[in-house]
Structures are given as structure tokens and as C-alpha cells.
Coordinates of C-alpha atoms in Angstrom, one line a residue:
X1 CA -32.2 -22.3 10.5
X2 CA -34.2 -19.7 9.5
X3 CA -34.5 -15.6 11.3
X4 CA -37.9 -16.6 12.5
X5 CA -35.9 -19.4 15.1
X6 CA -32.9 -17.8 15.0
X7 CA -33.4 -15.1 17.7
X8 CA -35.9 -16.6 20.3
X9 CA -33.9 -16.9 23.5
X10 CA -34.4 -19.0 26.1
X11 CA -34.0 -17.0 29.9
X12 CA -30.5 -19.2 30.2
X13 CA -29.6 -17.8 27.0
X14 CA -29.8 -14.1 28.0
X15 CA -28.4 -14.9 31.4
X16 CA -25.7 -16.6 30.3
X17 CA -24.9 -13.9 28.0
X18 CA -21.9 -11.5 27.6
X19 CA -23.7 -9.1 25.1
X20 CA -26.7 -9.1 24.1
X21 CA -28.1 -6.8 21.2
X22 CA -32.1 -6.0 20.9
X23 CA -33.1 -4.5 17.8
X24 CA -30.5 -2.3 16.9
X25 CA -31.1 0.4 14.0
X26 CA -28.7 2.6 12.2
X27 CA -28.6 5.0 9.0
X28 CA -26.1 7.0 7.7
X29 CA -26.7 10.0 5.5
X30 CA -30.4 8.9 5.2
X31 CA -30.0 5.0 4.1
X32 CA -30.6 2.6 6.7
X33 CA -27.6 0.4 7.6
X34 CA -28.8 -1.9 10.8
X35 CA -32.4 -2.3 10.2
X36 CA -32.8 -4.4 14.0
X37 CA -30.0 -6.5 14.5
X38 CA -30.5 -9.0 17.5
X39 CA -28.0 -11.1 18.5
X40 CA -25.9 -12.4 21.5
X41 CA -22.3 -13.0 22.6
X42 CA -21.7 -15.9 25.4
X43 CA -18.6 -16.1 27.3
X44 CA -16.1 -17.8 26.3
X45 CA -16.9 -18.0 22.7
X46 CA -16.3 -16.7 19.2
X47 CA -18.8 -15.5 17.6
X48 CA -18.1 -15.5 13.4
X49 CA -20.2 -12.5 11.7
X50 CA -20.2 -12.6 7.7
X51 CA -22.2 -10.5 5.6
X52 CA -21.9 -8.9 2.3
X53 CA -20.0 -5.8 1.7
X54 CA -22.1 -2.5 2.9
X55 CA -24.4 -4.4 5.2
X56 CA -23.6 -3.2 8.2
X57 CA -20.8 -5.3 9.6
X58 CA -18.1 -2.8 10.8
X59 CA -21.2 -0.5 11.6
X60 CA -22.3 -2.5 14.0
X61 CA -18.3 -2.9 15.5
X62 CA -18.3 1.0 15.5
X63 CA -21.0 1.1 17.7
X64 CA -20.2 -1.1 20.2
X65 CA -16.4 0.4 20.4
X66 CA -18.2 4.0 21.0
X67 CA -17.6 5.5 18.2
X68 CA -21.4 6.6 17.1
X69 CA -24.8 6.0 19.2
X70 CA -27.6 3.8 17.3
X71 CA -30.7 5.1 16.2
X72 CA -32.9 2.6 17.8
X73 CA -32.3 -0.6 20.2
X74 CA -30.5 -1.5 23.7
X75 CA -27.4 -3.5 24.0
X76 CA -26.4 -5.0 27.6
X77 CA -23.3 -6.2 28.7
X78 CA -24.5 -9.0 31.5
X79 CA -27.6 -7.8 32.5
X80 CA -26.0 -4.3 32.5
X81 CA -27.5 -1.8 29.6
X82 CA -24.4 -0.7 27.3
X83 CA -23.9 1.9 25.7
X84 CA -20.5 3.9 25.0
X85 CA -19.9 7.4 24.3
X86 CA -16.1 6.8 23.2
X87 CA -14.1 4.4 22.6
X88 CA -12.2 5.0 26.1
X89 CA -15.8 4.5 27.7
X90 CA -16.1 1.0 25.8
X91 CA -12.5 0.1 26.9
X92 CA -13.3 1.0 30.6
X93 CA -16.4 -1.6 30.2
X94 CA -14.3 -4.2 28.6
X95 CA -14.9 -4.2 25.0
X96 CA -11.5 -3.8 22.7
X97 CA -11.5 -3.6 19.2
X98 CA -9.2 -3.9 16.2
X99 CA -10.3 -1.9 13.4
X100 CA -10.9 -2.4 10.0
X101 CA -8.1 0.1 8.6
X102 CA -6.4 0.0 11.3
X103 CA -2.9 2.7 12.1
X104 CA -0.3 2.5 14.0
X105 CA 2.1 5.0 15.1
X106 CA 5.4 4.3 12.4
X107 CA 7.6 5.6 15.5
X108 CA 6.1 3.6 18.0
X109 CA 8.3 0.1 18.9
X110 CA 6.0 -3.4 18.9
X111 CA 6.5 -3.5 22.6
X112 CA 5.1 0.0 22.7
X113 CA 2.2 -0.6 20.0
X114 CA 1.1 -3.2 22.1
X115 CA 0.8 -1.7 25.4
X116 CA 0.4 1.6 24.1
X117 CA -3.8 1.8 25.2
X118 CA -3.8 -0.5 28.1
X119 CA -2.7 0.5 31.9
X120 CA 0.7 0.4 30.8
X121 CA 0.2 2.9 28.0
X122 CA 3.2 5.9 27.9
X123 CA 5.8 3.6 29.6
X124 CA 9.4 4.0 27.9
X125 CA 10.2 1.0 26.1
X126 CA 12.7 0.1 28.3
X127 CA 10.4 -0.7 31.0
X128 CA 8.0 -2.5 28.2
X129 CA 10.6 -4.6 26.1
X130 CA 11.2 -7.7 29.0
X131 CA 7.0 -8.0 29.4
X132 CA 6.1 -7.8 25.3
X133 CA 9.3 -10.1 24.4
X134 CA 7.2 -12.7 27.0
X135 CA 3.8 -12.6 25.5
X136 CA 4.8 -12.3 21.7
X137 CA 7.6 -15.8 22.7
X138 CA 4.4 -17.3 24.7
X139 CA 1.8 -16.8 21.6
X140 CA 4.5 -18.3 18.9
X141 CA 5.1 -14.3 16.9
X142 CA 8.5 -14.0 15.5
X143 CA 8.6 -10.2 16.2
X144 CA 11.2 -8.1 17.4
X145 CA 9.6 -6.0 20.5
X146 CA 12.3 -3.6 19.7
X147 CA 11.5 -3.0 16.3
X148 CA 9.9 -0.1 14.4
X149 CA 6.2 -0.2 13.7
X150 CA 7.0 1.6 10.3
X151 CA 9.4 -1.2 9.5
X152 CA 7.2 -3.8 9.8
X153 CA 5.0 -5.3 6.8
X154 CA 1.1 -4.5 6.7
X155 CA -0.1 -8.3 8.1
X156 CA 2.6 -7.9 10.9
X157 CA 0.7 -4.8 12.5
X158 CA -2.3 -6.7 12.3
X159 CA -0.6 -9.7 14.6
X160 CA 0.7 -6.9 16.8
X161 CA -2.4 -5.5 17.3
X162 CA -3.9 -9.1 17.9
X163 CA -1.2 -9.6 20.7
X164 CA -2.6 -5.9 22.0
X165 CA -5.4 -7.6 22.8
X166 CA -3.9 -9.9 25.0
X167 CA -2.1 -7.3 27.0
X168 CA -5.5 -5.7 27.9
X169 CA -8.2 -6.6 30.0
X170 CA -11.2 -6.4 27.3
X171 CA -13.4 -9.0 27.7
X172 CA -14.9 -8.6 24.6
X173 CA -12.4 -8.4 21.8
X174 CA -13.5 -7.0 18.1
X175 CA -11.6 -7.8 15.1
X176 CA -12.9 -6.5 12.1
X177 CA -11.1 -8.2 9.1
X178 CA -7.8 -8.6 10.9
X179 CA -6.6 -11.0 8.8
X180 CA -7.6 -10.0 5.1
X181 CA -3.9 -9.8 3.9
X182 CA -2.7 -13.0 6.3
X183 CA -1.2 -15.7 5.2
X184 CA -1.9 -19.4 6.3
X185 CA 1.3 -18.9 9.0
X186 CA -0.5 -15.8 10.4
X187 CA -3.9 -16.8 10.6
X188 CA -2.6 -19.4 12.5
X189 CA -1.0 -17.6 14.6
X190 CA -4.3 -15.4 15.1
X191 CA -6.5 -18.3 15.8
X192 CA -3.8 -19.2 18.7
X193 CA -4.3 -15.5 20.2
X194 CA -8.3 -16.0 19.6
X195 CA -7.9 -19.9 21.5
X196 CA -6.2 -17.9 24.4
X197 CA -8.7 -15.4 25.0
X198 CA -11.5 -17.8 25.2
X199 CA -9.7 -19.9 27.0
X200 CA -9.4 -17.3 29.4
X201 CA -12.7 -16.9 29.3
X202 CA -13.2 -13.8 27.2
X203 CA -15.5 -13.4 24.0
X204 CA -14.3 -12.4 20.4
X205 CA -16.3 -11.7 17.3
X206 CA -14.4 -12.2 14.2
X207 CA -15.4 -10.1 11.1
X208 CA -13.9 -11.9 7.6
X209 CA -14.7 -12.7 4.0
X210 CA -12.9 -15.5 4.2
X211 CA -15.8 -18.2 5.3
X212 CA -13.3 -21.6 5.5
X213 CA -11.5 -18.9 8.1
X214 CA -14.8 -18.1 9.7
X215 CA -15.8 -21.4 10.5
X216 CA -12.4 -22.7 11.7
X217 CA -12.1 -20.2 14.5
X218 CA -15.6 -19.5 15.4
X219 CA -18.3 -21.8 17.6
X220 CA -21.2 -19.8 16.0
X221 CA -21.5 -18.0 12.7
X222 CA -24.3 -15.4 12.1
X223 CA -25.5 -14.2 8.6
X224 CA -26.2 -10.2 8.3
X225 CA -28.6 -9.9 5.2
X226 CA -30.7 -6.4 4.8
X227 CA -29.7 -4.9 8.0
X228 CA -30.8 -8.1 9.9
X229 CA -29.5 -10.9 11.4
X230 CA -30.9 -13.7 9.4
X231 CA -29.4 -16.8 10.1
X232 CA -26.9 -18.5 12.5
X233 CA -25.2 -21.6 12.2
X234 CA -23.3 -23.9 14.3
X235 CA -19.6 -23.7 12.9
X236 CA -19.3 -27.8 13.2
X237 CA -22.6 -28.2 11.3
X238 CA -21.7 -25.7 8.0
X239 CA -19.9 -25.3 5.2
X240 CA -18.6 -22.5 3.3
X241 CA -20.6 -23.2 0.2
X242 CA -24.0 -22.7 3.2
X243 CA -22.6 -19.5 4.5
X244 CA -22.4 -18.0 0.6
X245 CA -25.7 -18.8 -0.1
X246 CA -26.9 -17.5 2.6
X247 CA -25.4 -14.7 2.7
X248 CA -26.4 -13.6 -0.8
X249 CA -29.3 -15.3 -0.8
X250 CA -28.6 -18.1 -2.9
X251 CA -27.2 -15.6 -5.4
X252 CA -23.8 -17.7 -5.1
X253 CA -22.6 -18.8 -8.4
X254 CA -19.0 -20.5 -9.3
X255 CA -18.6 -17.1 -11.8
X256 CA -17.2 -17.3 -14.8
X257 CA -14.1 -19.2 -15.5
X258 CA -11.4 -18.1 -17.8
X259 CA -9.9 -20.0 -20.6
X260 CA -7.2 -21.7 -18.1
X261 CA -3.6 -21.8 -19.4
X262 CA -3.7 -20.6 -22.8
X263 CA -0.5 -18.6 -23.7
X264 CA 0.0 -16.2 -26.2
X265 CA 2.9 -14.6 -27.6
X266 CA 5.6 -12.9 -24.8
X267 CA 4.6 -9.7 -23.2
X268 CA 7.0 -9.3 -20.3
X269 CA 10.5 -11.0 -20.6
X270 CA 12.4 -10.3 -17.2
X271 CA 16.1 -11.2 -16.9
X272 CA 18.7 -11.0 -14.0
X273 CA 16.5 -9.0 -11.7
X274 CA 18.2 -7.8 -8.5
X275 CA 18.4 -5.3 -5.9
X276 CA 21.2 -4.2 -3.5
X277 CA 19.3 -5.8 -0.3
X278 CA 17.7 -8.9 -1.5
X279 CA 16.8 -10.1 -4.9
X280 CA 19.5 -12.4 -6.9
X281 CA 19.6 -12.9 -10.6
X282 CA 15.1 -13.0 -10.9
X283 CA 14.2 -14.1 -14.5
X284 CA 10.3 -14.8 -16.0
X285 CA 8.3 -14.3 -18.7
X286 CA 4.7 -12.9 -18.9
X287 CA 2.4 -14.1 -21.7
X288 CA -0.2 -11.9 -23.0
X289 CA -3.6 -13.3 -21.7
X290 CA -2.0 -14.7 -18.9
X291 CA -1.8 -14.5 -14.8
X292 CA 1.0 -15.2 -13.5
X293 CA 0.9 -15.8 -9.7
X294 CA 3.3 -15.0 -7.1
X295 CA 3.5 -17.3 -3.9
X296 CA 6.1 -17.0 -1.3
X297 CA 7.1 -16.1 2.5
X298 CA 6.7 -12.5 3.5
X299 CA 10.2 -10.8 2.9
X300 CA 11.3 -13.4 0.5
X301 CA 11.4 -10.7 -2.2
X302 CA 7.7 -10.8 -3.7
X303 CA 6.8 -6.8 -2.6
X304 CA 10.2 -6.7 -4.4
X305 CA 9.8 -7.7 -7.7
X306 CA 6.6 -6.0 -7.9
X307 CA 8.2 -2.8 -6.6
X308 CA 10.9 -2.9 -9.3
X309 CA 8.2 -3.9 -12.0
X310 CA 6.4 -0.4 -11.5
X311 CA 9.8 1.7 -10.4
X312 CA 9.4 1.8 -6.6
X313 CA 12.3 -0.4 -5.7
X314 CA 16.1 0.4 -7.5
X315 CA 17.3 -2.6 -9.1
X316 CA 19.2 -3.7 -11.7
X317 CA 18.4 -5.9 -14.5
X318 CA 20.2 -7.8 -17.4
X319 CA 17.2 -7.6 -19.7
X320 CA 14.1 -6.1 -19.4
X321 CA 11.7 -6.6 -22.6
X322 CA 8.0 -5.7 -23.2
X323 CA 6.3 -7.3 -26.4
X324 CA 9.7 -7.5 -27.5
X325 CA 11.1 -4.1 -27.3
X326 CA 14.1 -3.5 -24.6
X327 CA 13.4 -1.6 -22.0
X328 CA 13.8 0.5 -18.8
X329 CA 11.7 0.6 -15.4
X330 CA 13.2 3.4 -13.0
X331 CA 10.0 5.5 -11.8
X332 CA 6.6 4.8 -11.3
X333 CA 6.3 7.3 -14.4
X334 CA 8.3 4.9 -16.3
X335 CA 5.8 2.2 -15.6
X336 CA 2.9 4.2 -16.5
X337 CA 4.3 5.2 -20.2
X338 CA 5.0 1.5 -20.7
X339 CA 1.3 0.8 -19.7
X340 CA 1.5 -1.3 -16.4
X341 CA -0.2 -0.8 -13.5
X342 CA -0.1 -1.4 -9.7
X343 CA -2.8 -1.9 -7.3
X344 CA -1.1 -2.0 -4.3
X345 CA -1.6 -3.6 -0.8
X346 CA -1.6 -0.4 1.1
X347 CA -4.8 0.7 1.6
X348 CA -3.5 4.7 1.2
X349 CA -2.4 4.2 -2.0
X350 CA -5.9 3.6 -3.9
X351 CA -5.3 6.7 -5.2
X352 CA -9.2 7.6 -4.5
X353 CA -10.5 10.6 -2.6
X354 CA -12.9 10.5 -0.1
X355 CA -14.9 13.7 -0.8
X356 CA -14.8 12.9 -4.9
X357 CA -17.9 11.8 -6.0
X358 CA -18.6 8.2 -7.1
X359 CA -18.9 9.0 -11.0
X360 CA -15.9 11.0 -11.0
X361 CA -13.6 8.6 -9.1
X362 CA -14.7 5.5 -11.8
X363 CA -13.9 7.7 -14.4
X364 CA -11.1 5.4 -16.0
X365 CA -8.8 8.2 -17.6
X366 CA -10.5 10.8 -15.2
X367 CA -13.4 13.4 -15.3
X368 CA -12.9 16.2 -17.8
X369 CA -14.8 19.3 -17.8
X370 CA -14.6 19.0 -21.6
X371 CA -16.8 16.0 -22.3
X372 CA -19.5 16.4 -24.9
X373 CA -22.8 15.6 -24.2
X374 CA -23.1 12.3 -25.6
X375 CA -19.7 10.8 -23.9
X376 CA -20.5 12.3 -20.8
X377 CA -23.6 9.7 -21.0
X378 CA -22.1 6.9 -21.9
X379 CA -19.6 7.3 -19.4
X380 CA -22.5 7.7 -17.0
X381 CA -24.3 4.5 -18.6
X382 CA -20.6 2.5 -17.7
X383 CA -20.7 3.4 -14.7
X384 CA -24.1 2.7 -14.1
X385 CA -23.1 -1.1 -15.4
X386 CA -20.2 -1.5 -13.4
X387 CA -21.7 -0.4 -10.2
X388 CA -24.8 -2.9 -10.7
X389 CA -22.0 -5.4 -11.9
X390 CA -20.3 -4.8 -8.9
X391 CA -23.5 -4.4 -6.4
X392 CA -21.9 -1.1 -5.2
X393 CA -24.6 -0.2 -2.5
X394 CA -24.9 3.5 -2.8
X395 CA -27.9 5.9 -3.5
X396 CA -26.3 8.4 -5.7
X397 CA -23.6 8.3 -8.0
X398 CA -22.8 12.0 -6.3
X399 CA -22.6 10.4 -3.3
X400 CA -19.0 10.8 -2.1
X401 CA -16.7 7.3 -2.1
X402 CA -16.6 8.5 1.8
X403 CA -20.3 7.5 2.3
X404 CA -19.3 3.7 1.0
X405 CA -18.2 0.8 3.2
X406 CA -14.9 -0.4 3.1
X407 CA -15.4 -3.2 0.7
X408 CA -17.3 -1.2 -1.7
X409 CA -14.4 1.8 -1.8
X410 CA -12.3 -1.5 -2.7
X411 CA -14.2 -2.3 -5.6
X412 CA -14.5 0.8 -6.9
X413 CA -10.9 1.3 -7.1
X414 CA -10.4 -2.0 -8.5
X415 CA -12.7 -1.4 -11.1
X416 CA -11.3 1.9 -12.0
X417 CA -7.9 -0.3 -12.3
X418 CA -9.0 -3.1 -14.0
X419 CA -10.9 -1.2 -16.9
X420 CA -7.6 1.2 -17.8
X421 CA -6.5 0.4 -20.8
X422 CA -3.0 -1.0 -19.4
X423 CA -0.9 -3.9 -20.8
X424 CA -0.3 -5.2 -17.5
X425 CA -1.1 -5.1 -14.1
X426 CA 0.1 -6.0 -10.9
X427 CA -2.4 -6.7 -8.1
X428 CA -1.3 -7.0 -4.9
X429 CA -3.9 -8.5 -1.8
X430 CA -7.2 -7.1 -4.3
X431 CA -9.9 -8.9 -2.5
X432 CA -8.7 -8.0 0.7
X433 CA -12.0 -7.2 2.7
X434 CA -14.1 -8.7 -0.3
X435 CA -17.3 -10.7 0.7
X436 CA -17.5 -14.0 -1.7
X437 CA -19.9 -12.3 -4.2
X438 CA -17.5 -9.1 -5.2
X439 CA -14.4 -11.6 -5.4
X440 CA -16.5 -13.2 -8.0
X441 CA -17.2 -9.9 -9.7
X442 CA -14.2 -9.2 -9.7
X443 CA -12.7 -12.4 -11.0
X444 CA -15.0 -11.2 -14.2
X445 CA -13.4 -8.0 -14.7
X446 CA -9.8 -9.9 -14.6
X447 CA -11.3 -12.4 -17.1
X448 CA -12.6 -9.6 -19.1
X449 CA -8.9 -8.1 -19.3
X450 CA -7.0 -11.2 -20.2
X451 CA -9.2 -11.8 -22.8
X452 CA -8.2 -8.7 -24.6
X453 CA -4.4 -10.1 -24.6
X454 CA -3.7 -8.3 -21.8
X455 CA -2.1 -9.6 -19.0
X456 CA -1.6 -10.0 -14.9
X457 CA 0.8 -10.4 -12.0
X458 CA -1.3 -11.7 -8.8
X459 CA 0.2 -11.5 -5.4
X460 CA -2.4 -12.7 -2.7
X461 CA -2.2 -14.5 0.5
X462 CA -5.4 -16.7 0.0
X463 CA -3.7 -20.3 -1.5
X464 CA -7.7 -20.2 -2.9
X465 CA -6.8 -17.1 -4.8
X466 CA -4.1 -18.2 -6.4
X467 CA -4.9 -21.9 -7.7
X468 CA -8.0 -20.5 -8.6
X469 CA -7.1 -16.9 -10.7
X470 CA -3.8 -18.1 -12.4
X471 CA -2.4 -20.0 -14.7
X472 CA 0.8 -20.3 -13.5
X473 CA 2.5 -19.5 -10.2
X474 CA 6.3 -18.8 -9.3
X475 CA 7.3 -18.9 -5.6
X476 CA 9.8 -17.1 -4.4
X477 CA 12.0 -17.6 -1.7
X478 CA 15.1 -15.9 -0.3
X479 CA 15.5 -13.2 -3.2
X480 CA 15.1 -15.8 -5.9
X481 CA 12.1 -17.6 -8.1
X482 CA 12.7 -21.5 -7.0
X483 CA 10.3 -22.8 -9.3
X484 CA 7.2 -22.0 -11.8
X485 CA 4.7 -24.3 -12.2
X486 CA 0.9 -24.8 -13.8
X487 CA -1.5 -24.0 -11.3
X488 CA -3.5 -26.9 -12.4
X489 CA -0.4 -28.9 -11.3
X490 CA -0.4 -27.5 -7.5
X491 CA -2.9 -27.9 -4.5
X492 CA -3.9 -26.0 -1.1
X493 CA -0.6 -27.7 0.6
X494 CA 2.1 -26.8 -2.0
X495 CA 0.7 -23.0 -1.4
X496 CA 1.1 -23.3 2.2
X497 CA 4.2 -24.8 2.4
X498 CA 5.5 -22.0 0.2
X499 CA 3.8 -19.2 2.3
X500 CA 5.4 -20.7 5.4
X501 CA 8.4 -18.7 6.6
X502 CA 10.2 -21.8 8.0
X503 CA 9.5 -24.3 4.9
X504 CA 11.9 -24.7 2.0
X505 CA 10.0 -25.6 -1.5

């Protein structure tokens, strides 16, 4: 289906429709973002919405939640004309979102996250415990209502703030990338909350770069390419390998495969791990040229090991050895002298700045005053390639990493990681918000650094990810590795049934 038959409603169509979008336009700082997106939302529907990074996705969410008027266009709600100047206006009409980068109050309980912008909003906890324990028991979410939001992992907000949605009234719920760091268990458990709020009669459009995701849980899928809606598929009639294409215009290629499973010599020998709370007796090895995989429940000890690895979390080892050498981890700062680094899961530790400039923040080693002429151009020429590499969409390399979308902030930190000239390093969730094409690019730069006998840890929640990137995995359960194995000896299922909290492997 192409964008010239895409859009031509039919009367029934617009009067059948919950929101309806004409034309909308949108720049920001000078480059145009929406460029006349037209689309519509029927009750009782979900309506998937993929795109590459930088195209205008979580624009187009902003809008509608009242954060930012568009340029050009009219939305309607019904027949009604729409348009919010806050997001308490687009709450009173009915529209709810849950953002991108999302926050949550650390000192807020679940029962009062949940409630905390609806009619109930305020409450003391007391009064809000009973009613949240009922609706997280009813939707199948094994969360305390009396615990602390700053206790809880980053994938358990996101299923609290799914179960917010619930609580409230909206009619249209919003979910921008909820589920980029979920697990199979919990985008389960999402696609339950998204089956009762259509069942109830209310709409949802779901935002992910994960396109088996998209089409599970959505009736309708719509492309975004250049600013426009281009194409829209019926989620029974597609596969993922159609969405890709279309979304990067048939620019979908398998990428570049590494040399699968060849070991080198030892870099990382790890003995008798543990820590006072949770990990028992941990032991693995690391070859150079190597990705080693981790694969387990959440709070079975992963976060753990890679904490201890970089000097985050106090443990204990029998032996720690890198290329041979004994030695010790107690402080980030320790990690950093023995060349290892850690892209984390936390989306405030990307050690970027929003007001530095492009250039300066993909500086590997950083920006110094001091550079002569000539290296100051071939950093500038690096740059340049990586950002091409990486289709960074940006219209000045003095552009500051605040004028990016999410997913291209991602991949500039990634590639300022991935290019350091480190030993080994730990990636934890790093295509989190990634469209298809930059997971590919970024599969490149990890196959450029393993072929420099250099090596990886991988923690992701995508079973894809993981069969895919490494060559071997180790799943950990309880506090302790239960097995290793050659990822060319697993499938999809062994992944899920390692991820799932209940399952043993």
C-alpha cells in the first residue's frame, strides 16, 4: 500500500474515528520534523507507529500530550477540533501518555506512582494501597504497591506506569517506547494492559523499534518516512522484514556479520565472584575477540556482575585476572585504569551533555583546546564518518546533542563508547530505542572492536540481541551462572525461558 492510497478516507472512516490528524507540520530549531502527517485513531484499536530514529515519532506524541503547538494542521478528537495547551488540558480531554524517558518520583510508593495524576492523585498511601494491590493482582504484575519507586528496576517503572494508565480515564493512551528495556515476561505483561484498554473500548498507539513487538500488539501499523506518513499495513498481513524496508526505504540490509565463535587467547578470567546480598561463588572467562552474553531473570544477579566488573557493586572475588595479570576491581576508577568500560542501562548515566556540541561530545578521549590544526581535522573528518555511518540526523555538528532525538543522542554515546580504545566493554540494554537500521550500525562498530582483539559483555532483553551479537551466552539465575553455552546452540525459547522470572533453566 502505497501514501497515495494510504490516507483517502472514506466519511465512515472519519466518523468512526477517535483521532484524526490532517496535515500536521512541525520544525524545531529551523529543520522540519512533521512535514504533514495524516493519520487516524479508531476506537478500540492499537494503532503501531514505527519510523526511523529523528523522524518525528515522539514529536508527534508531544503534541498531542500538549506539550508544544504544531506549525500547521488540525487534529480532532471525534468530530471535536483538538488541540492542548498542556498536558493537564490533554488529560482533561482524554488523551494519557507515557513518555519516552520517562521519571518517577524515587519517594513515591507504586500505589502512589500509579494514581499519582488521576482523580485520586495526593491521597496517602494508606487510602491507595487496597485499590492498586487490586488492579496490579487483576493485570498479572508481581509488584509490591507498597514499595519504593527508587527501589524498583528501570522496566518495572515502565509496567507501573502502564498500570497508570489503567487507573485513569484516558481514552487515548500514548506509549512511546515503553518497553525498550522489557523482557519477553514484561512485554507480556504490557500487551495484557494494552488488550484491556481496548477491550474497554479505548485506543492506544504504541511507539517501538521492536517490529515482531509492533505487529503482535497492534491492528494497524503506520510507517513515518520524511515527515510523512507513508505507508500502513494491516498487522495480520506484514511481516517485520516489510516494515524495515519500508521504513528505510528498502535500505534494510542483514549488516555485516562477525567471524562467529572464534576465540582467542583469555582476556578476562573471573573466579568466586560474590556479594554480601546475592551473588554465590560466579566464575567465567572472557576471550579476546569475543561477546559474551548475559541472559537471565531480572534480579537474578546480572546488573550484579556487571556492577562488580566496573567497581559499582562491593564484592569479593577468589581471582580476578586480565590477560593474565591478577587483579583488583574496587571503583569505577579501577575499571577505567584497567581499560573496561560500561555503557549502562540508565539513561542519566551517558555521561553526555545536552548543551555540548555534537563534535565535542564524539570526541573519543575528549575535546582539547590544544589540538593542532591537522588533528583537529581529522578528528572532524571521524566524526563526519561516524555520523553518516550512523545516519545521525542533525544540521550542524555545533548543533547541541539537545537538538537530537532520543535515538540519535543513543547512538552518539554509543559511538563515543564503542570507538575508546578500551579492552572490554560492558553494554547493558544499547539499542534500547534504536530503529532496525542504527542496531545494524551499530552491530558494525561492535564487529569493528572485536576484531581488534578486543572484547564484550552484552546484557540485553531482546532474545534477538543476544543469539544474534554473541558468541556465547551464560544465564544466570539466583546469584549464580547455571550454564554457558554457544549461541549457535540456543534458540528464541531457551532465551525466554531463561528471562522468565518463574522458569528454572
Amino acid at each position: 500500500m502505497d501514501s497515495s492510497t494510504t490516507h483517502v478516507e472514506t466519511s465512515t472512516q472519519v466518523e468512526t474515528s477517535l483521532l484524526r490528524i490532517d496535515g500536521l507540520e512541525k520544525k524545531h530549531n529551523g529543520r522540519p520534523v512533521l512535514q504533514g502527517i495524516s493519520l487516524d485513531v479508531r476506537p478500540g484499536e492499537v494503532l503501531g507507529l514505527v519510523g526511523e530514529n529523528g523522524v518525528g515519532k515522539s514529536t508527534l506524541m508531544s503534541i498531542l500530550a500538549g506539550d508544544y503547538p504544531p506549525d500547521a494542521g488540525e487534529m480532532f478528537l471525534g468530530d471535536t477540533p483538538y488541540q492542548a495547551l498542556d498536558h493537564q488540558q490533554a488529560r482533561t480531554q482524554g488523551i494519557g501518555i507515557i513518555r519516552q524517558q520517562f521519571r518517577i518520583d524515587d519517594d513515591l510508593t507504586v500505589a502512589q506512582a500509579i494514581y499519582r495524576e488521576g482523580p485520586m492523585a495526593g491521597l496517602p498511601h494508606e487510602q491507595l494501597e487496597r485499590p492498586a494491590r487490586h488492579l496490579l493482582r487483576d493485570i498479572g504484575i508481581e509488584l509490591d504497591p507498597s514499595a519504593r519507586m527508587g527501589d524498583l528496576l528501570r522496566s518495572e517503572h515502565g509496567l507501573v506506569e502502564a498500570a497508570r494508565m489503567l487507573a485513569e480515564d484516558a481514552q487515548l493512551v500514548l506509549m512511546d517506547e515503553v518497553a525498550a528495556t522489557f523482557n519477553v515476561r514484561e512485554i507480556s505483561d504490557l500487551h495484557f494492559i494494552t488488550s484491556r484498554l481496548t477491550r474497554q473500548g479505548r485506543s492506544v498507539i504504541y511507539i517501538s523499534h521492536r517490529l515482531q513487538e509492533v505487529i503482535a500488539v497492534s491492528d494497524r501499523i503506520a510507517v513515518l518516512v520524511g515527515g510523512r506518513v507513508s505507508k500502513e499495513f494491516a498487522a495480520s498481513d506484514v511481516t517485520s522484514d516489510h516494515i524495515a524496508d519500508a521504513m528505510l526505504e528498502n535500505r534494510y540490509a542483514e549488516g555485516r556479520s562477525r567471524e562467529g565463535h572464534r576465540r582467542e587467547d583469555v582476556l578476562l578470567s573471573v573466579e568466586g565472584l560474590s556479594t554480601p546480598d546475592l551473588l554465590q561463588d560466579v566464575t567465567f572467562e572472557v576471550h579476546r575477540g569475543e561477546v559474551l552474553g548475559l541472559c537471565g531473570p531480572r534480579r537474578g544477579g546480572i546488573n550484579e556482575i556487571a556492577g562488580a566488573l566496573v567497581g559499582e557493586t562491593a564484592a569479593t572475588w577468589t581471582h580476578l585476572r586480565l590477560a593474565g595479570q591478577e587483579r583488583e576491581i574496587r571503583t569505577p576508577a579501577d575499571a577505567a585504569s584497567l581499560r573496561i568500560a560500561y555503557f549502562s542501562d540508565d539513561d542519566d548515566e551517558l555521561g553526555l551533555s545536552e548543551s555540548e556540541t555534537i563534535a565535542r561530545s564524539m570526541m573519543a578521549s575528549g575535546w582539547r583546546d590544544d589540538l593542532d590544526f591537522a588533528s583537529e581535522v581529522a578528528a572532524l573528518r571521524e566524526i563526519i564518518e561516524t555520523l553518516q555511518q550512523l545516519n545521525v540526523k542533525t544540521q550542524s555538528l555545533k548543533a547541541g546533542l539537545g537538538t537530537l532525538s532520543g535515538g540519535d543522542k543513543q547512538k552518539v554515546a554509543l559511538s563515543r563508547w564503542m570507538t575508546e580504545d578500551r579492552d572490554l566493554i560492558i553494554l547493558n540494554e544499547p539499542t534500547r530505542g534504536l530503529d532496525v537500521g542504527a542496531r545494524r550500525e551499530i552491530f558494525g562498530i561492535l564487529a569493528d572492536h572485536t576484531a581488534n582483539s578486543r572484547s564484550a559483555i552484552l546484557i540485553s532483553s531482546d532474545p534477538g540481541e543476544l543469539l544474534e551479537w554473541c558468541d556465547r551466552i551464560a544465564f544466570v539465575r539466583g546469584g549464580k551462572i547455571t550454564r554457558i553455552a554457544d549461541a549457535a546452540d540456543l534458540d528464541d525459547a531457551d532465551i525466554a525461558v531463561a528471562m522468565s522470572s518463574r522458569a528454572a533453566v
